[in-house]
GROMACS .gro file of C-alpha atoms in nm:
model
  270
    1MET     CA    1  23.381  -0.762 -12.029
    2LYS     CA    2  23.404  -0.381 -12.052
    3LYS     CA    3  23.098  -0.225 -12.184
    4THR     CA    4  23.102   0.058 -12.436
    5ALA     CA    5  22.845   0.323 -12.544
    6LEU     CA    6  22.594   0.185 -12.792
    7LEU     CA    7  22.597   0.322 -13.128
    8THR     CA    8  22.304   0.551 -13.217
    9MET     CA    9  22.193   0.356 -13.517
   10LEU     CA   10  22.325   0.056 -13.725
   11SER     CA   11  22.220   0.093 -14.071
   12PHE     CA   12  22.204  -0.177 -14.333
   13ALA     CA   13  22.339   0.110 -14.585
   14ASP     CA   14  22.680   0.092 -14.413
   15PRO     CA   15  22.875  -0.147 -14.655
   16ASP     CA   16  23.074  -0.299 -14.388
   17LEU     CA   17  22.760  -0.406 -14.178
   18ARG     CA   18  22.594  -0.528 -14.510
   19GLU     CA   19  22.907  -0.756 -14.579
   20GLN     CA   20  22.891  -0.883 -14.234
   21ILE     CA   21  22.522  -0.971 -14.266
   22GLU     CA   22  22.584  -1.142 -14.614
   23ALA     CA   23  22.854  -1.352 -14.459
   24MET     CA   24  22.632  -1.511 -14.185
   25PRO     CA   25  22.605  -1.877 -14.210
   26GLU     CA   26  22.271  -2.032 -14.356
   27GLY     CA   27  22.005  -2.031 -14.083
   28THR     CA   28  22.184  -1.759 -13.875
   29ALA     CA   29  22.076  -1.371 -13.882
   30LEU     CA   30  22.243  -1.088 -13.722
   31ILE     CA   31  22.028  -0.908 -13.463
   32GLY     CA   32  22.274  -0.609 -13.377
   33ILE     CA   33  22.596  -0.533 -13.191
   34SER     CA   34  22.620  -0.550 -12.823
   35THR     CA   35  22.765  -0.292 -12.593
   36THR     CA   36  23.078  -0.525 -12.574
   37GLY     CA   37  23.114  -0.490 -12.943
   38GLN     CA   38  22.989  -0.840 -12.992
   39ALA     CA   39  22.788  -0.950 -13.289
   40ILE     CA   40  22.465  -1.082 -13.157
   41ALA     CA   41  22.276  -1.332 -13.366
   42VAL     CA   42  22.010  -1.603 -13.387
   43ASP     CA   43  22.086  -1.942 -13.510
   44LEU     CA   44  21.778  -2.129 -13.593
   45ASP     CA   45  21.950  -2.485 -13.618
   46GLY     CA   46  22.191  -2.467 -13.342
   47GLU     CA   47  22.012  -2.317 -13.070
   48SER     CA   48  21.681  -2.159 -13.127
   49PRO     CA   49  21.407  -2.289 -13.354
   50HIS     CA   50  21.196  -1.981 -13.293
   51VAL     CA   51  21.230  -1.609 -13.189
   52LEU     CA   52  21.030  -1.409 -12.963
   53VAL     CA   53  21.004  -1.033 -12.993
   54CYS     CA   54  20.833  -0.831 -12.714
   55THR     CA   55  20.846  -0.444 -12.706
   56ALA     CA   56  20.617  -0.167 -12.605
   57SER     CA   57  20.480   0.050 -12.884
   58GLY     CA   58  20.741   0.223 -13.080
   59GLY     CA   59  21.010  -0.031 -12.943
   60GLY     CA   60  21.107  -0.157 -13.289
   61SER     CA   61  20.945  -0.486 -13.320
   62THR     CA   62  20.823  -0.429 -13.668
   63THR     CA   63  21.182  -0.342 -13.773
   64MET     CA   64  21.302  -0.643 -13.611
   65LEU     CA   65  21.073  -0.880 -13.770
   66ARG     CA   66  21.158  -0.735 -14.113
   67SER     CA   67  21.530  -0.735 -14.080
   68LEU     CA   68  21.538  -1.112 -13.931
   69THR     CA   69  21.301  -1.226 -14.186
   70ALA     CA   70  21.477  -1.051 -14.469
   71GLN     CA   71  21.802  -1.194 -14.378
   72PHE     CA   72  21.651  -1.555 -14.396
   73LEU     CA   73  21.502  -1.462 -14.735
   74HIS     CA   74  21.840  -1.372 -14.872
   75GLN     CA   75  21.970  -1.727 -14.763
   76GLY     CA   76  21.680  -1.905 -14.953
   77ALA     CA   77  21.394  -1.925 -14.706
   78HIS     CA   78  21.036  -1.853 -14.790
   79ALA     CA   79  20.812  -1.650 -14.563
   80LEU     CA   80  20.463  -1.632 -14.431
   81VAL     CA   81  20.406  -1.263 -14.297
   82LEU     CA   82  20.102  -1.207 -14.102
   83ASP     CA   83  20.038  -0.830 -14.081
   84THR     CA   84  19.717  -0.751 -13.905
   85LYS     CA   85  19.774  -0.387 -13.938
   86ARG     CA   86  19.785  -0.456 -14.322
   87ILE     CA   87  20.045  -0.163 -14.352
   88SER     CA   88  20.354  -0.275 -14.149
   89HIS     CA   89  20.510  -0.506 -14.383
   90LEU     CA   90  20.429  -0.393 -14.737
   91TRP     CA   91  20.771  -0.470 -14.843
   92ALA     CA   92  20.662  -0.840 -14.828
   93LYS     CA   93  20.405  -0.805 -15.106
   94ALA     CA   94  20.698  -0.722 -15.349
   95LEU     CA   95  20.867  -1.053 -15.307
   96PRO     CA   96  20.784  -1.368 -15.485
   97THR     CA   97  20.901  -1.601 -15.197
   98VAL     CA   98  20.675  -1.433 -14.951
   99THR     CA   99  20.307  -1.479 -14.872
  100HIS     CA  100  20.163  -1.149 -14.715
  101ARG     CA  101  19.826  -1.169 -14.527
  102GLY     CA  102  19.667  -0.890 -14.347
  103ASN     CA  103  19.281  -0.941 -14.316
  104ILE     CA  104  19.183  -1.184 -14.055
  105ALA     CA  105  19.011  -1.427 -14.309
  106GLY     CA  106  19.322  -1.446 -14.498
  107ILE     CA  107  19.547  -1.490 -14.189
  108HIS     CA  108  19.307  -1.775 -14.088
  109ASP     CA  109  19.323  -1.946 -14.424
  110ALA     CA  110  19.708  -1.899 -14.435
  111LEU     CA  111  19.747  -2.082 -14.093
  112LEU     CA  112  19.533  -2.367 -14.212
  113GLY     CA  113  19.767  -2.396 -14.528
  114LEU     CA  114  20.045  -2.388 -14.281
  115ALA     CA  115  19.904  -2.696 -14.101
  116THR     CA  116  19.908  -2.909 -14.426
  117GLU     CA  117  20.230  -2.784 -14.517
  118LEU     CA  118  20.366  -2.895 -14.169
  119GLU     CA  119  20.215  -3.230 -14.223
  120ARG     CA  120  20.366  -3.276 -14.567
  121ARG     CA  121  20.728  -3.190 -14.452
  122LEU     CA  122  20.695  -3.416 -14.142
  123ASP     CA  123  20.592  -3.691 -14.378
  124LEU     CA  124  20.919  -3.655 -14.549
  125ASP     CA  125  21.091  -3.807 -14.238
  126GLY     CA  126  21.377  -3.554 -14.207
  127ASP     CA  127  21.449  -3.563 -14.587
  128LEU     CA  128  21.421  -3.185 -14.604
  129ASP     CA  129  21.752  -3.104 -14.808
  130THR     CA  130  21.548  -2.963 -15.107
  131VAL     CA  131  21.274  -2.803 -14.899
  132PRO     CA  132  21.319  -2.431 -14.813
  133ARG     CA  133  21.336  -2.304 -14.474
  134LEU     CA  134  20.989  -2.143 -14.391
  135ILE     CA  135  20.970  -1.837 -14.166
  136VAL     CA  136  20.633  -1.743 -14.005
  137ALA     CA  137  20.651  -1.383 -13.900
  138ILE     CA  138  20.366  -1.266 -13.694
  139ASP     CA  139  20.336  -0.884 -13.612
  140GLU     CA  140  20.106  -0.772 -13.330
  141ALA     CA  141  20.063  -1.145 -13.248
  142ASN     CA  142  19.847  -1.078 -12.937
  143THR     CA  143  19.598  -0.875 -13.137
  144THR     CA  144  19.613  -1.141 -13.437
  145LEU     CA  145  19.551  -1.444 -13.207
  146SER     CA  146  19.254  -1.267 -13.036
  147ARG     CA  147  19.097  -1.165 -13.370
  148LEU     CA  148  19.159  -1.533 -13.489
  149ALA     CA  149  18.971  -1.656 -13.184
  150ARG     CA  150  18.670  -1.436 -13.230
  151TYR     CA  151  18.668  -1.505 -13.622
  152TRP     CA  152  18.626  -1.882 -13.553
  153GLU     CA  153  18.345  -1.835 -13.307
  154THR     CA  154  18.148  -1.650 -13.603
  155PHE     CA  155  18.115  -1.982 -13.792
  156ARG     CA  156  18.212  -2.266 -13.566
  157GLN     CA  157  17.965  -2.537 -13.560
  158LYS     CA  158  17.846  -2.735 -13.263
  159ASP     CA  159  18.095  -3.040 -13.339
  160ASP     CA  160  18.380  -2.823 -13.445
  161PRO     CA  161  18.677  -2.792 -13.184
  162LYS     CA  162  18.658  -2.496 -12.966
  163THR     CA  163  19.002  -2.380 -13.035
  164SER     CA  164  19.066  -2.207 -13.367
  165PRO     CA  165  19.219  -2.442 -13.607
  166ALA     CA  166  19.438  -2.153 -13.729
  167ILE     CA  167  19.565  -2.107 -13.380
  168ALA     CA  168  19.603  -2.477 -13.346
  169ALA     CA  169  19.831  -2.472 -13.649
  170LEU     CA  170  20.046  -2.200 -13.520
  171GLU     CA  171  20.087  -2.397 -13.194
  172GLU     CA  172  20.186  -2.714 -13.366
  173ALA     CA  173  20.443  -2.524 -13.579
  174LEU     CA  174  20.607  -2.409 -13.242
  175TRP     CA  175  20.619  -2.752 -13.127
  176VAL     CA  176  20.744  -2.933 -13.430
  177GLY     CA  177  20.898  -2.629 -13.627
  178ARG     CA  178  21.259  -2.766 -13.587
  179ALA     CA  179  21.192  -3.094 -13.750
  180ALA     CA  180  20.992  -2.936 -14.026
  181ARG     CA  181  21.222  -2.634 -14.091
  182VAL     CA  182  20.947  -2.398 -14.001
  183HIS     CA  183  21.048  -2.105 -13.769
  184VAL     CA  184  20.816  -1.853 -13.598
  185ILE     CA  185  20.919  -1.497 -13.522
  186PHE     CA  186  20.654  -1.402 -13.283
  187ASP     CA  187  20.585  -1.028 -13.200
  188GLY     CA  188  20.407  -1.027 -12.866
  189ARG     CA  189  20.379  -1.175 -12.530
  190PRO     CA  190  20.272  -1.541 -12.566
  191GLN     CA  191  20.164  -1.585 -12.205
  192ALA     CA  192  19.878  -1.317 -12.283
  193THR     CA  193  19.745  -1.505 -12.576
  194VAL     CA  194  19.553  -1.835 -12.602
  195LEU     CA  195  19.885  -2.019 -12.652
  196ARG     CA  196  19.910  -1.956 -12.274
  197GLY     CA  197  20.200  -2.091 -12.069
  198ALA     CA  198  20.331  -2.353 -12.316
  199ALA     CA  199  20.511  -2.115 -12.553
  200ARG     CA  200  20.782  -1.956 -12.347
  201GLU     CA  201  21.012  -2.255 -12.350
  202LEU     CA  202  21.017  -2.273 -12.724
  203PHE     CA  203  21.189  -1.941 -12.761
  204ALA     CA  204  21.554  -1.976 -12.717
  205THR     CA  205  21.621  -1.631 -12.827
  206VAL     CA  206  21.407  -1.340 -12.662
  207ILE     CA  207  21.427  -0.997 -12.765
  208LEU     CA  208  21.294  -0.736 -12.537
  209ALA     CA  209  21.270  -0.346 -12.542
  210ARG     CA  210  21.082  -0.089 -12.358
  211PHE     CA  211  20.959  -0.371 -12.119
  212THR     CA  212  20.810  -0.360 -11.753
  213ALA     CA  213  20.981  -0.532 -11.478
  214ASP     CA  214  20.681  -0.802 -11.494
  215THR     CA  215  20.761  -0.866 -11.859
  216TRP     CA  216  21.107  -0.926 -11.801
  217GLN     CA  217  21.034  -1.177 -11.507
  218VAL     CA  218  20.794  -1.364 -11.728
  219LEU     CA  219  21.010  -1.383 -12.033
  220ALA     CA  220  21.349  -1.380 -11.911
  221PRO     CA  221  21.351  -1.502 -11.554
  222ALA     CA  222  21.684  -1.696 -11.592
  223ALA     CA  223  21.872  -1.361 -11.690
  224GLY     CA  224  21.812  -1.232 -11.340
  225PRO     CA  225  21.645  -0.899 -11.228
  226ALA     CA  226  21.514  -0.663 -11.499
  227PRO     CA  227  21.809  -0.422 -11.597
  228LYS     CA  228  21.774  -0.055 -11.591
  229GLN     CA  229  21.667   0.062 -11.948
  230ARG     CA  230  21.938   0.331 -12.034
  231HIS     CA  231  21.842   0.383 -12.392
  232PRO     CA  232  21.475   0.463 -12.464
  233GLN     CA  233  21.549   0.522 -12.841
  234GLN     CA  234  21.405   0.261 -13.096
  235GLY     CA  235  21.668  -0.013 -13.164
  236HIS     CA  236  21.819  -0.019 -12.839
  237LEU     CA  237  21.705  -0.367 -12.678
  238HIS     CA  238  21.817  -0.673 -12.490
  239VAL     CA  239  21.861  -0.995 -12.624
  240ILE     CA  240  21.844  -1.298 -12.387
  241GLN     CA  241  22.015  -1.622 -12.496
  242HIS     CA  242  22.138  -1.913 -12.262
  243GLY     CA  243  21.996  -1.733 -11.971
  244GLU     CA  244  22.207  -1.420 -12.031
  245ALA     CA  245  22.113  -1.073 -12.151
  246GLU     CA  246  22.309  -0.851 -12.387
  247GLU     CA  247  22.221  -0.495 -12.438
  248THR     CA  248  22.226  -0.440 -12.814
  249GLN     CA  249  22.186  -0.196 -13.074
  250ALA     CA  250  21.963  -0.357 -13.355
  251ILE     CA  251  22.001  -0.330 -13.733
  252ARG     CA  252  21.783  -0.085 -13.908
  253MET     CA  253  21.675  -0.226 -14.247
  254THR     CA  254  21.401  -0.005 -14.415
  255ASP     CA  255  21.135  -0.142 -14.659
  256ALA     CA  256  21.317  -0.016 -14.952
  257ASP     CA  257  21.642  -0.163 -14.819
  258VAL     CA  258  21.482  -0.497 -14.807
  259VAL     CA  259  21.302  -0.501 -15.151
  260THR     CA  260  21.625  -0.377 -15.328
  261TRP     CA  261  21.842  -0.619 -15.161
  262LEU     CA  262  21.621  -0.914 -15.216
  263THR     CA  263  21.517  -0.841 -15.576
  264ASP     CA  264  21.857  -0.686 -15.699
  265PRO     CA  265  22.117  -0.821 -15.454
  266ASP     CA  266  22.410  -0.671 -15.669
  267ASP     CA  267  22.283  -0.318 -15.634
  268PRO     CA  268  22.529  -0.163 -15.399
  269THR     CA  269  22.276   0.108 -15.293
  270ALA     CA  270  22.058  -0.163 -15.165
   0.00000   0.00000   0.00000
């Protein structure tokens, strides 16, 4: 298919784009528009229970987590946003169906709560029609998991497991998330964390930007050799699904866009 130039920006303020986003089926969120003019989306039920976002600094991972999480919230999902920088996702604090945690003790406790919620959902034996989808968005996941491991070591007792129970809860969410309607949006490189090699196959959608050839080979080996990155600007990325990569321009949703849209969806300026 013939490629065209990528747009310099896809803004949620564009009424046509907003209409397209609002028309997405439940469980589906728009990532952006490819060089072939195709809408590139993630379908949590049909193909991908979890999403991996991996970019170098300034590559747009925070914007991507915000955009995807906001779209699922608009569809009725709840969210747990783990923001180790404490300021990357302040929009989340303004929304009643979002739990935002920034300090490491709070993140640890929130993940323990996630373990309890996973058990509750699995005990329903698939009867989840009235249970809202839960999005677990982890910004700066490599740093977060390293800090969780160190935090656990500060008070772990002799008979306690060596692995942080918070990290174990996250790993459990990755493995059983589809059955529990719990979906992880993971910003980082899982092979460089305590999750190790178990994680890659759990992400059917991988979003990469400002990547090295090594990162591409580890996270997108089925998509062939690493492509030349022609667009260093924020928002230009590659989406890998079904072993194929699509060069894509991501949607830009600001903090204000998200809060206004989710608290007053009839406001045309959202």
